[in-house]
CSV table of C-alpha atoms in Angstrom, one decimal:
chain,number,residue,atom,x,y,z
A,1,UNK,CA,0.7,-33.9,17.5
A,2,UNK,CA,1.7,-30.6,19.0
A,3,UNK,CA,-0.7,-29.3,21.7
A,4,UNK,CA,0.8,-25.9,22.5
A,5,UNK,CA,0.8,-24.4,19.3
A,6,UNK,CA,1.7,-20.4,18.9
A,7,UNK,CA,0.6,-18.8,16.4
A,8,UNK,CA,2.1,-15.2,15.8
A,9,UNK,CA,0.9,-12.7,13.6
A,10,UNK,CA,3.9,-10.3,12.2
A,11,UNK,CA,2.1,-7.2,11.6
A,12,UNK,CA,3.3,-3.4,11.0
A,13,UNK,CA,0.9,-0.8,9.5
A,14,UNK,CA,3.4,0.7,7.2
A,15,UNK,CA,5.3,-1.7,4.3
A,16,UNK,CA,8.6,-2.4,3.8
A,17,UNK,CA,9.5,-1.9,7.7
A,18,UNK,CA,10.9,-5.6,7.1
A,19,UNK,CA,8.0,-7.5,7.9
A,20,UNK,CA,8.4,-10.6,5.6
A,21,UNK,CA,12.1,-10.7,5.7
A,22,UNK,CA,11.6,-11.2,9.9
A,23,UNK,CA,9.2,-13.7,8.9
A,24,UNK,CA,11.5,-15.6,6.9
A,25,UNK,CA,14.3,-15.3,9.2
A,26,UNK,CA,12.5,-16.0,12.7
A,27,UNK,CA,11.2,-18.7,10.6
A,28,UNK,CA,14.2,-20.7,10.1
A,29,UNK,CA,15.3,-19.4,13.4
A,30,UNK,CA,12.9,-21.6,15.3
A,31,UNK,CA,13.5,-24.2,12.6
A,32,UNK,CA,16.9,-24.6,13.7
A,33,UNK,CA,16.7,-25.0,17.4
A,34,UNK,CA,14.5,-28.2,16.5
A,35,UNK,CA,10.9,-26.6,16.6
A,36,UNK,CA,8.8,-27.6,13.6
A,37,UNK,CA,7.4,-23.9,12.0
A,38,UNK,CA,4.7,-23.2,9.6
A,39,UNK,CA,4.9,-19.9,7.9
A,40,UNK,CA,1.9,-18.8,6.1
A,41,UNK,CA,1.8,-15.7,3.6
A,42,UNK,CA,-1.2,-13.8,4.3
A,43,UNK,CA,0.0,-10.8,1.9
A,44,UNK,CA,-0.9,-13.2,-1.1
A,45,UNK,CA,-1.8,-10.4,-3.1
A,46,UNK,CA,1.7,-9.4,-3.2
A,47,UNK,CA,3.3,-12.2,-2.0
A,48,UNK,CA,7.1,-12.8,-1.6
A,49,UNK,CA,7.6,-14.7,1.4
A,50,UNK,CA,7.9,-17.5,-1.3
A,51,UNK,CA,11.2,-15.6,-2.8
A,52,UNK,CA,12.7,-14.8,0.1
A,53,UNK,CA,13.1,-18.6,1.4
A,54,UNK,CA,14.0,-19.1,-2.0
A,55,UNK,CA,10.5,-21.7,-2.7
A,56,UNK,CA,8.9,-19.5,-5.5
A,57,UNK,CA,9.6,-22.6,-8.1
A,58,UNK,CA,8.3,-25.0,-5.6
A,59,UNK,CA,4.9,-23.9,-5.1
A,60,UNK,CA,2.5,-25.6,-6.4
A,61,UNK,CA,-1.2,-25.7,-4.9
A,62,UNK,CA,-2.0,-22.7,-1.9
A,63,UNK,CA,-4.2,-22.9,1.0
A,64,UNK,CA,-7.1,-21.8,-1.5
A,65,UNK,CA,-7.2,-24.9,-2.4
A,66,UNK,CA,-6.8,-26.6,0.4
A,67,UNK,CA,-9.8,-24.7,1.7
A,68,UNK,CA,-11.7,-26.0,-1.8
A,69,UNK,CA,-10.9,-29.5,-0.9
A,70,UNK,CA,-8.9,-29.7,-4.3
A,71,UNK,CA,-5.5,-31.2,-2.7
A,72,UNK,CA,-4.6,-32.2,0.7
A,73,UNK,CA,-2.9,-29.5,3.1
A,74,UNK,CA,0.5,-31.8,3.3
A,75,UNK,CA,0.5,-31.1,-0.7
A,76,UNK,CA,0.0,-27.7,-0.4
A,77,UNK,CA,3.2,-27.5,2.1
A,78,UNK,CA,6.4,-26.3,0.8
A,79,UNK,CA,9.1,-27.8,2.9
A,80,UNK,CA,12.8,-25.4,3.2
A,81,UNK,CA,15.2,-27.8,1.0
A,82,UNK,CA,17.5,-27.2,3.7
A,83,UNK,CA,15.8,-26.6,7.3
A,84,UNK,CA,13.2,-29.8,6.9
A,85,UNK,CA,11.6,-28.2,10.2
A,86,UNK,CA,10.3,-25.1,8.3
A,87,UNK,CA,7.7,-25.6,6.0
A,88,UNK,CA,5.9,-22.4,4.0
A,89,UNK,CA,2.2,-22.1,3.1
A,90,UNK,CA,0.9,-19.6,0.1
A,91,UNK,CA,-2.2,-18.6,1.4
A,92,UNK,CA,-3.9,-17.9,-1.7
A,93,UNK,CA,-3.2,-17.3,-5.5
A,94,UNK,CA,-2.5,-13.4,-6.4
A,95,UNK,CA,-4.7,-13.2,-9.0
A,96,UNK,CA,-8.1,-14.0,-6.8
A,97,UNK,CA,-8.3,-11.8,-4.0
A,98,UNK,CA,-11.2,-11.2,-2.7
A,99,UNK,CA,-11.9,-15.2,-1.8
A,100,UNK,CA,-10.1,-14.9,1.5
A,101,UNK,CA,-12.1,-14.5,4.7
A,102,UNK,CA,-11.5,-14.5,8.8
A,103,UNK,CA,-13.3,-17.5,9.0
A,104,UNK,CA,-11.3,-19.3,6.1
A,105,UNK,CA,-8.2,-18.3,7.8
A,106,UNK,CA,-9.0,-19.5,11.1
A,107,UNK,CA,-9.9,-23.0,9.4
A,108,UNK,CA,-6.3,-22.9,7.9
A,109,UNK,CA,-4.5,-22.4,11.2
A,110,UNK,CA,-6.4,-24.7,13.0
A,111,UNK,CA,-5.2,-27.2,10.6
A,112,UNK,CA,-1.4,-25.7,10.8
A,113,UNK,CA,-1.9,-26.3,14.8
A,114,UNK,CA,-2.1,-29.6,14.7
A,115,UNK,CA,1.2,-29.9,12.8
A,116,UNK,CA,3.3,-27.9,14.3
A,117,UNK,CA,4.9,-26.1,17.3
A,118,UNK,CA,4.7,-22.5,15.5
A,119,UNK,CA,2.9,-20.8,13.0
A,120,UNK,CA,3.8,-17.8,11.7
A,121,UNK,CA,1.5,-15.2,9.7
A,122,UNK,CA,3.0,-12.6,7.5
A,123,UNK,CA,0.5,-10.0,7.3
A,124,UNK,CA,0.1,-7.7,4.6
A,125,UNK,CA,0.5,-3.6,5.0
A,126,UNK,CA,-2.3,-1.7,5.8
A,127,UNK,CA,-5.1,-1.9,8.4
A,128,UNK,CA,-8.1,-3.5,5.4
A,129,UNK,CA,-9.1,-6.2,5.1
A,130,UNK,CA,-5.8,-8.3,4.8
A,131,UNK,CA,-5.0,-7.0,8.3
A,132,UNK,CA,-8.1,-8.3,9.8
A,133,UNK,CA,-8.4,-12.0,8.0
A,134,UNK,CA,-4.8,-12.8,9.3
A,135,UNK,CA,-5.4,-10.8,12.5
A,136,UNK,CA,-8.6,-13.1,13.0
A,137,UNK,CA,-6.4,-16.7,13.3
A,138,UNK,CA,-3.8,-15.2,15.4
A,139,UNK,CA,-3.2,-15.3,19.4
A,140,UNK,CA,-0.4,-12.9,19.6
A,141,UNK,CA,1.3,-11.0,17.6
A,142,UNK,CA,5.0,-9.0,17.1
A,143,UNK,CA,4.7,-5.7,15.6
A,144,UNK,CA,7.8,-4.5,13.0
A,145,UNK,CA,8.3,-1.1,13.3
A,146,UNK,CA,11.3,1.5,11.5
A,147,UNK,CA,12.7,4.2,13.8
A,148,UNK,CA,11.1,6.7,12.4
A,149,UNK,CA,8.1,8.8,12.9
A,150,UNK,CA,5.8,7.5,10.3
A,151,UNK,CA,6.9,3.6,10.7
A,152,UNK,CA,6.3,4.3,14.8
A,153,UNK,CA,2.3,6.3,14.0
A,154,UNK,CA,1.4,3.2,11.6
A,155,UNK,CA,2.5,0.7,14.7
A,156,UNK,CA,0.9,2.7,17.4
A,157,UNK,CA,-2.6,2.6,14.9
A,158,UNK,CA,-1.9,-1.2,14.3
A,159,UNK,CA,-1.6,-1.8,18.2
A,160,UNK,CA,-4.2,0.2,18.9
A,161,UNK,CA,-6.4,-2.6,17.0
A,162,UNK,CA,-4.7,-5.5,18.0
A,163,UNK,CA,-5.7,-4.2,21.7
A,164,UNK,CA,-9.7,-4.0,20.6
A,165,UNK,CA,-9.5,-7.3,19.0
A,166,UNK,CA,-8.1,-8.9,22.3
A,167,UNK,CA,-5.0,-10.1,20.8
A,168,UNK,CA,-2.6,-11.0,23.4
A,169,UNK,CA,0.8,-10.4,24.2
A,170,UNK,CA,2.0,-7.8,21.1
A,171,UNK,CA,6.0,-7.4,21.7
A,172,UNK,CA,8.1,-4.9,19.8
A,173,UNK,CA,10.9,-5.3,17.1
A,174,UNK,CA,12.4,-2.5,16.0
A,175,UNK,CA,14.1,-3.2,12.7
A,176,UNK,CA,16.6,-1.7,10.2
A,177,UNK,CA,18.2,0.4,13.5
A,178,UNK,CA,21.6,2.5,12.7
A,179,UNK,CA,23.4,2.6,15.6
A,180,UNK,CA,25.5,5.9,14.4
A,181,UNK,CA,22.7,7.6,13.3
A,182,UNK,CA,21.0,7.4,16.7
A,183,UNK,CA,23.7,8.2,18.6
A,184,UNK,CA,23.8,11.9,16.5
A,185,UNK,CA,20.6,12.2,16.9
A,186,UNK,CA,18.9,11.9,13.4
A,187,UNK,CA,16.9,8.7,14.2
A,188,UNK,CA,14.6,7.9,16.7
A,189,UNK,CA,16.3,6.8,19.8
A,190,UNK,CA,14.7,3.6,21.1
A,191,UNK,CA,13.0,5.1,24.4
A,192,UNK,CA,11.1,7.5,21.9
A,193,UNK,CA,10.2,4.8,20.3
A,194,UNK,CA,9.2,2.2,23.1
A,195,UNK,CA,7.4,5.5,25.2
A,196,UNK,CA,4.6,6.0,22.3
A,197,UNK,CA,4.0,2.1,21.9
A,198,UNK,CA,4.5,1.3,25.6
A,199,UNK,CA,4.9,-2.0,24.5
A,200,UNK,CA,7.7,-4.7,25.5
A,201,UNK,CA,10.8,-5.0,23.4
A,202,UNK,CA,11.8,-8.7,21.8
A,203,UNK,CA,14.5,-6.7,19.9
A,204,UNK,CA,17.0,-5.0,17.5
A,205,UNK,CA,17.6,-5.4,14.3
A,206,UNK,CA,20.7,-3.5,13.2
A,207,UNK,CA,20.5,-2.0,9.6
A,208,UNK,CA,22.6,-4.4,7.1
A,209,UNK,CA,23.3,-4.5,3.8
A,210,UNK,CA,23.8,-8.3,3.6
A,211,UNK,CA,19.5,-8.3,4.2
A,212,UNK,CA,19.4,-6.6,0.1
A,213,UNK,CA,22.0,-10.0,-0.8
A,214,UNK,CA,20.5,-12.1,1.3
A,215,UNK,CA,17.1,-11.6,-0.2
A,216,UNK,CA,18.1,-11.7,-3.7
A,217,UNK,CA,19.4,-15.0,-3.5
A,218,UNK,CA,16.5,-16.8,-1.8
A,219,UNK,CA,18.3,-17.5,1.3
A,220,UNK,CA,17.5,-15.9,4.5
A,221,UNK,CA,20.3,-14.9,6.6
A,222,UNK,CA,20.1,-17.0,9.5
A,223,UNK,CA,20.1,-19.6,7.1
A,224,UNK,CA,24.3,-19.3,5.8
A,225,UNK,CA,25.5,-16.4,6.8
A,226,UNK,CA,25.6,-16.4,10.7
A,227,UNK,CA,28.3,-13.8,11.5
A,228,UNK,CA,26.3,-10.6,9.8
A,229,UNK,CA,24.9,-8.4,12.3
A,230,UNK,CA,21.4,-8.8,11.2
A,231,UNK,CA,21.7,-12.6,11.8
A,232,UNK,CA,22.7,-12.5,15.2
A,233,UNK,CA,19.4,-10.4,15.9
A,234,UNK,CA,17.3,-12.4,14.6
A,235,UNK,CA,18.6,-15.3,16.3
A,236,UNK,CA,18.4,-13.2,19.6
A,237,UNK,CA,14.6,-12.6,18.8
A,238,UNK,CA,13.9,-16.7,18.4
A,239,UNK,CA,15.6,-17.2,21.4
A,240,UNK,CA,14.1,-14.2,23.6
A,241,UNK,CA,10.5,-15.4,22.0
A,242,UNK,CA,11.5,-18.9,23.5
A,243,UNK,CA,11.9,-17.4,27.1
A,244,UNK,CA,15.2,-17.1,26.8
A,245,UNK,CA,16.4,-14.1,28.7
A,246,UNK,CA,19.2,-12.7,26.3
A,247,UNK,CA,20.3,-8.9,26.8
A,248,UNK,CA,19.4,-6.3,24.1
A,249,UNK,CA,22.3,-5.2,22.0
A,250,UNK,CA,23.2,-1.5,22.6
A,251,UNK,CA,23.3,0.6,20.1
A,252,UNK,CA,25.7,3.0,21.8
A,253,UNK,CA,28.1,0.1,21.8
A,254,UNK,CA,27.6,-0.7,18.2
A,255,UNK,CA,28.0,2.9,16.9
A,256,UNK,CA,31.9,3.5,18.3
A,257,UNK,CA,33.8,2.6,15.9
A,258,UNK,CA,36.2,-0.5,15.7
A,259,UNK,CA,39.4,1.4,17.6
A,260,UNK,CA,37.1,2.0,20.4
A,261,UNK,CA,35.6,-1.9,20.5
A,262,UNK,CA,39.6,-3.0,20.5
A,263,UNK,CA,40.5,-0.8,23.3
A,264,UNK,CA,37.2,-1.8,25.6
A,265,UNK,CA,38.7,-5.5,25.1
A,266,UNK,CA,42.0,-5.0,25.9
A,267,UNK,CA,40.6,-2.9,29.0
A,268,UNK,CA,39.0,-5.3,29.7
A,269,UNK,CA,41.8,-8.0,29.4
A,270,UNK,CA,44.1,-6.5,31.6
A,271,UNK,CA,42.3,-5.4,34.4
B,1,UNK,CA,-44.8,-0.4,2.5
B,2,UNK,CA,-41.1,1.1,1.3
B,3,UNK,CA,-38.8,1.9,3.8
B,4,UNK,CA,-35.6,2.5,1.7
B,5,UNK,CA,-33.6,5.4,2.2
B,6,UNK,CA,-35.2,5.9,5.8
B,7,UNK,CA,-33.3,5.8,8.8
B,8,UNK,CA,-34.4,3.1,11.2
B,9,UNK,CA,-33.1,3.3,14.5
B,10,UNK,CA,-32.3,0.0,16.8
B,11,UNK,CA,-32.1,-0.4,20.3
B,12,UNK,CA,-30.0,-2.9,22.2
B,13,UNK,CA,-32.6,-3.3,25.0
B,14,UNK,CA,-31.6,-4.6,28.5
B,15,UNK,CA,-33.1,-7.5,28.3
B,16,UNK,CA,-31.2,-8.3,24.9
B,17,UNK,CA,-27.7,-8.1,25.9
B,18,UNK,CA,-27.4,-11.8,25.8
B,19,UNK,CA,-28.1,-12.7,23.0
B,20,UNK,CA,-28.0,-9.3,20.9
B,21,UNK,CA,-26.7,-11.4,17.5
B,22,UNK,CA,-29.9,-12.7,17.6
B,23,UNK,CA,-31.8,-9.9,18.0
B,24,UNK,CA,-30.0,-7.9,15.8
B,25,UNK,CA,-30.7,-10.8,13.1
B,26,UNK,CA,-34.3,-10.9,13.8
B,27,UNK,CA,-34.7,-7.1,13.5
B,28,UNK,CA,-32.3,-7.2,10.3
B,29,UNK,CA,-34.7,-9.3,8.7
B,30,UNK,CA,-38.1,-7.4,9.4
B,31,UNK,CA,-36.4,-4.6,8.2
B,32,UNK,CA,-34.6,-6.0,5.4
B,33,UNK,CA,-32.9,-3.2,2.9
B,34,UNK,CA,-33.1,0.0,5.0
B,35,UNK,CA,-30.5,2.4,6.7
B,36,UNK,CA,-29.9,1.9,10.4
B,37,UNK,CA,-28.8,3.5,13.2
B,38,UNK,CA,-28.0,1.3,16.1
B,39,UNK,CA,-27.9,2.0,20.0
B,40,UNK,CA,-26.4,-0.6,21.7
B,41,UNK,CA,-26.4,1.5,25.1
B,42,UNK,CA,-24.0,0.0,27.5
B,43,UNK,CA,-23.0,-2.5,25.5
B,44,UNK,CA,-19.4,-3.5,24.9
B,45,UNK,CA,-18.5,-4.7,21.8
B,46,UNK,CA,-15.5,-5.1,20.4
B,47,UNK,CA,-14.6,-4.1,16.4
B,48,UNK,CA,-14.6,-8.4,15.4
B,49,UNK,CA,-18.6,-7.6,17.3
B,50,UNK,CA,-18.9,-4.6,15.3
B,51,UNK,CA,-17.4,-6.5,11.8
B,52,UNK,CA,-19.8,-8.8,12.8
B,53,UNK,CA,-22.9,-7.1,12.9
B,54,UNK,CA,-22.1,-4.8,9.9
B,55,UNK,CA,-21.9,-8.9,8.1
B,56,UNK,CA,-25.0,-9.7,9.1
B,57,UNK,CA,-26.7,-6.4,8.2
B,58,UNK,CA,-25.2,-7.2,4.6
B,59,UNK,CA,-26.6,-10.6,4.4
B,60,UNK,CA,-29.9,-8.7,4.6
B,61,UNK,CA,-29.3,-6.4,2.5
B,62,UNK,CA,-29.3,-3.6,4.8
B,63,UNK,CA,-27.1,-0.6,5.3
B,64,UNK,CA,-25.6,0.9,8.8
B,65,UNK,CA,-25.4,3.8,8.9
B,66,UNK,CA,-24.2,4.9,12.6
B,67,UNK,CA,-23.9,3.9,16.1
B,68,UNK,CA,-24.8,5.2,19.4
B,69,UNK,CA,-23.4,4.2,22.3
B,70,UNK,CA,-22.6,5.1,26.1
B,71,UNK,CA,-19.4,2.8,25.9
B,72,UNK,CA,-16.1,3.9,25.4
B,73,UNK,CA,-15.3,0.6,24.5
B,74,UNK,CA,-17.7,0.7,21.5
B,75,UNK,CA,-17.0,3.9,20.5
B,76,UNK,CA,-13.4,3.2,19.9
B,77,UNK,CA,-14.1,0.1,18.7
B,78,UNK,CA,-16.9,1.6,15.9
B,79,UNK,CA,-14.4,4.2,15.0
B,80,UNK,CA,-11.2,2.4,14.6
B,81,UNK,CA,-13.2,0.4,11.9
B,82,UNK,CA,-14.1,4.3,10.3
B,83,UNK,CA,-17.9,4.0,11.3
B,84,UNK,CA,-19.0,7.3,12.3
B,85,UNK,CA,-20.9,7.2,16.0
B,86,UNK,CA,-21.9,9.6,18.5
B,87,UNK,CA,-22.2,9.0,22.8
B,88,UNK,CA,-25.5,9.4,23.8
B,89,UNK,CA,-26.3,10.2,27.5
B,90,UNK,CA,-29.0,8.5,29.5
B,91,UNK,CA,-31.8,10.6,31.2
B,92,UNK,CA,-30.0,13.9,29.7
B,93,UNK,CA,-32.6,16.0,31.2
B,94,UNK,CA,-32.2,15.2,34.8
B,95,UNK,CA,-29.0,16.1,34.7
B,96,UNK,CA,-29.0,19.4,33.0
B,97,UNK,CA,-30.6,20.8,36.0
B,98,UNK,CA,-27.3,20.5,38.0
B,99,UNK,CA,-25.0,21.8,35.5
B,100,UNK,CA,-23.6,25.4,36.9
B,101,UNK,CA,-23.5,27.5,34.1
B,102,UNK,CA,-20.6,30.2,35.6
B,103,UNK,CA,-18.3,27.4,37.2
B,104,UNK,CA,-18.6,25.1,34.3
B,105,UNK,CA,-18.9,21.9,36.0
B,106,UNK,CA,-20.3,19.2,34.0
B,107,UNK,CA,-22.4,16.5,36.2
B,108,UNK,CA,-20.8,13.7,33.6
B,109,UNK,CA,-17.1,13.2,33.5
B,110,UNK,CA,-16.3,10.7,30.6
B,111,UNK,CA,-13.7,8.2,31.9
B,112,UNK,CA,-10.8,6.5,29.6
B,113,UNK,CA,-8.4,4.3,30.8
B,114,UNK,CA,-5.1,3.4,29.0
B,115,UNK,CA,-3.4,4.7,25.7
B,116,UNK,CA,-5.2,6.8,23.2
B,117,UNK,CA,-3.1,5.7,20.1
B,118,UNK,CA,-3.2,7.0,17.1
B,119,UNK,CA,-6.7,6.9,14.4
B,120,UNK,CA,-8.7,6.7,18.1
B,121,UNK,CA,-10.9,8.8,18.5
B,122,UNK,CA,-12.8,9.7,21.8
B,123,UNK,CA,-15.6,12.1,22.8
B,124,UNK,CA,-17.4,12.9,25.4
B,125,UNK,CA,-20.5,15.1,26.2
B,126,UNK,CA,-19.1,16.3,29.5
B,127,UNK,CA,-15.7,16.1,30.6
B,128,UNK,CA,-13.4,13.9,29.5
B,129,UNK,CA,-10.8,12.4,31.9
B,130,UNK,CA,-7.9,9.8,30.5
B,131,UNK,CA,-5.7,8.0,32.7
B,132,UNK,CA,-3.0,7.7,29.7
B,133,UNK,CA,-1.2,8.9,27.0
B,134,UNK,CA,-2.8,10.7,23.7
B,135,UNK,CA,-0.3,9.4,21.1
B,136,UNK,CA,0.0,11.5,18.2
B,137,UNK,CA,-2.2,10.8,15.1
B,138,UNK,CA,-5.2,10.1,18.0
B,139,UNK,CA,-7.8,12.9,18.7
B,140,UNK,CA,-9.8,13.5,21.8
B,141,UNK,CA,-12.6,15.4,22.1
B,142,UNK,CA,-15.1,17.1,25.3
B,143,UNK,CA,-18.0,19.1,25.1
B,144,UNK,CA,-16.5,20.2,28.7
B,145,UNK,CA,-12.5,19.9,30.2
B,146,UNK,CA,-10.1,17.6,28.8
B,147,UNK,CA,-7.5,16.3,31.9
B,148,UNK,CA,-4.9,14.1,30.9
B,149,UNK,CA,-3.3,12.2,33.5
B,150,UNK,CA,-0.3,11.5,31.2
B,151,UNK,CA,1.1,12.6,27.8
B,152,UNK,CA,-1.0,14.5,24.9
B,153,UNK,CA,0.7,14.0,21.7
B,154,UNK,CA,-2.4,14.1,19.6
B,155,UNK,CA,-5.1,16.4,18.8
B,156,UNK,CA,-7.8,17.7,22.0
B,157,UNK,CA,-10.2,19.8,21.8
B,158,UNK,CA,-11.8,21.0,24.5
B,159,UNK,CA,-15.6,22.7,24.5
B,160,UNK,CA,-16.3,21.3,21.2
B,161,UNK,CA,-20.1,22.4,21.7
B,162,UNK,CA,-18.6,26.2,21.5
B,163,UNK,CA,-17.5,26.3,25.3
B,164,UNK,CA,-14.9,29.1,25.8
B,165,UNK,CA,-14.2,28.8,29.0
B,166,UNK,CA,-12.6,25.0,28.2
B,167,UNK,CA,-9.5,24.2,29.3
B,168,UNK,CA,-7.4,21.4,28.3
B,169,UNK,CA,-4.6,19.7,30.7
B,170,UNK,CA,-2.4,16.8,30.9
B,171,UNK,CA,1.1,16.0,32.3
B,172,UNK,CA,2.9,17.0,29.5
B,173,UNK,CA,1.7,18.7,27.0
B,174,UNK,CA,3.2,18.6,23.4
B,175,UNK,CA,-0.3,18.3,21.3
B,176,UNK,CA,-0.1,18.1,17.2
B,177,UNK,CA,-3.2,21.0,18.1
B,178,UNK,CA,-5.1,22.3,20.1
B,179,UNK,CA,-8.8,23.5,20.2
B,180,UNK,CA,-10.8,25.4,22.3
B,181,UNK,CA,-14.2,25.6,20.9
B,182,UNK,CA,-14.1,27.0,17.9
B,183,UNK,CA,-10.1,28.3,18.6
B,184,UNK,CA,-7.4,26.5,17.1
B,185,UNK,CA,-3.7,27.0,18.3
B,186,UNK,CA,-0.8,24.2,17.1
B,187,UNK,CA,1.4,23.1,19.5
B,188,UNK,CA,4.2,24.6,21.2
B,189,UNK,CA,7.3,23.7,18.8
B,190,UNK,CA,10.0,23.7,22.3
B,191,UNK,CA,9.9,21.1,24.8
B,192,UNK,CA,8.4,21.4,27.9
B,193,UNK,CA,9.3,21.3,30.8
B,194,UNK,CA,9.7,17.4,32.7
B,195,UNK,CA,8.0,17.5,35.8
B,196,UNK,CA,5.2,20.4,35.4
B,197,UNK,CA,1.6,19.9,34.7
B,198,UNK,CA,0.3,22.6,32.5
B,199,UNK,CA,-3.2,23.8,31.4
B,200,UNK,CA,-4.2,25.5,28.4
B,201,UNK,CA,-7.1,27.9,27.6
B,202,UNK,CA,-8.6,30.8,26.1
B,203,UNK,CA,-7.2,34.2,27.2
B,204,UNK,CA,-7.7,37.4,25.2
B,205,UNK,CA,-9.3,35.5,22.7
B,206,UNK,CA,-5.9,33.1,21.9
B,207,UNK,CA,-5.0,29.7,23.6
B,208,UNK,CA,-2.2,30.3,26.4
B,209,UNK,CA,-0.5,27.3,27.7
B,210,UNK,CA,0.5,27.8,31.2
B,211,UNK,CA,1.6,26.2,34.5
B,212,UNK,CA,-1.1,23.9,35.5
B,213,UNK,CA,-3.1,26.7,38.5
B,214,UNK,CA,-4.5,24.2,41.8
B,215,UNK,CA,-7.0,27.0,42.0
B,216,UNK,CA,-8.9,25.2,39.2
B,217,UNK,CA,-9.4,22.4,41.6
B,218,UNK,CA,-10.9,24.6,44.3
B,219,UNK,CA,-13.3,25.8,41.6
B,220,UNK,CA,-14.3,22.7,41.2
B,221,UNK,CA,-15.1,22.1,44.6
């Protein structure tokens, strides 16, 4: 039995910024480090964490049945095909939207805490009931945002709500960073975002076409394509979450082309 | 006795602070199916507390139509849940005698520490002093002056009850919109100079922004 389970809410306010992708990849990365991890899909109205993990066809029961004592918890938990340390628990059936209350969420998480080192809660978009339910059961939070005005605004709103509910610590992940656009000042810079949100930055994730491919395949990047830029970012985030001190990537360095990179490499070798 | 559609105000008295939940429950039970306004005085309530109050009220078919409070924390929680609320001043009659109309100094300055984030709303019956940033999407308003020891990036409304002498000052003034009394101005397009505190006030019917005058502080003394 794990005693010091960390229950982390992954939320953003705005939809489509990459909450579910982060949850899936973080889940895989933590599991790879030998930590038992449960990912709880609290976005059951539009659930797709199971799709990303390629586990859609294995779901039989949900947390709803567990709470109604129609099945045991271990029957509802779906173990990942390759990463046996990772389990998925879908919160409920998309057809029954209003059954879940904050207390139900707390009960599910209490049960999960007995078995796992990490519980990651994939929060639905918005700041309404779905978010409040998910928040009720969490201790700490990761806010995902993109370097664009609307995503930052929504993240700010969510951080305000997390603060009033005394969820600590709240950390930031800046997703879909395009180094070239940042260098040309066509995109909000990292400083712009951290200035407004005033949160410690847990990590950056570079924009990567492979993310779309991996989503469609149901295989998170961190599972098989470890060399893709985004996968490296996700792995670093998982390590930092564990308290390892890994420096942030510098988008300016990423933006300069291959030639510049090569030259820099040459220089360091020669001198 | 038909109390339906009537507004009832519940005061949470000092003596009931520790067990306000039980106190409210008993009140709601008595007042079955009423519209209720709650005065929580300076009790500090979180979002969870307020959701809980509303849930308890729902159990007894009561409808919460408003809150009033003297605690900023409570006001912010209430607003973040989307309910109506207002600040109440304690013993306001005593304080009004101290107000000097010429200098527009308000006896009560409300103080808020921390970032005011998007969607949050602060209102003060006197001056308002904020130690932190006011982010885009947030709104702060005061019947008196607004002073922000930080950046103003949201909306600020000074002199909300019609005081045209009210001012808005901030270390960095880059608001979406400024309002003083009934005047409205859009924020400046160009970036302000760094390291210079600025002040907005009404000058010949227009809201103007200028570097913060030190005389402002002298006047207050």
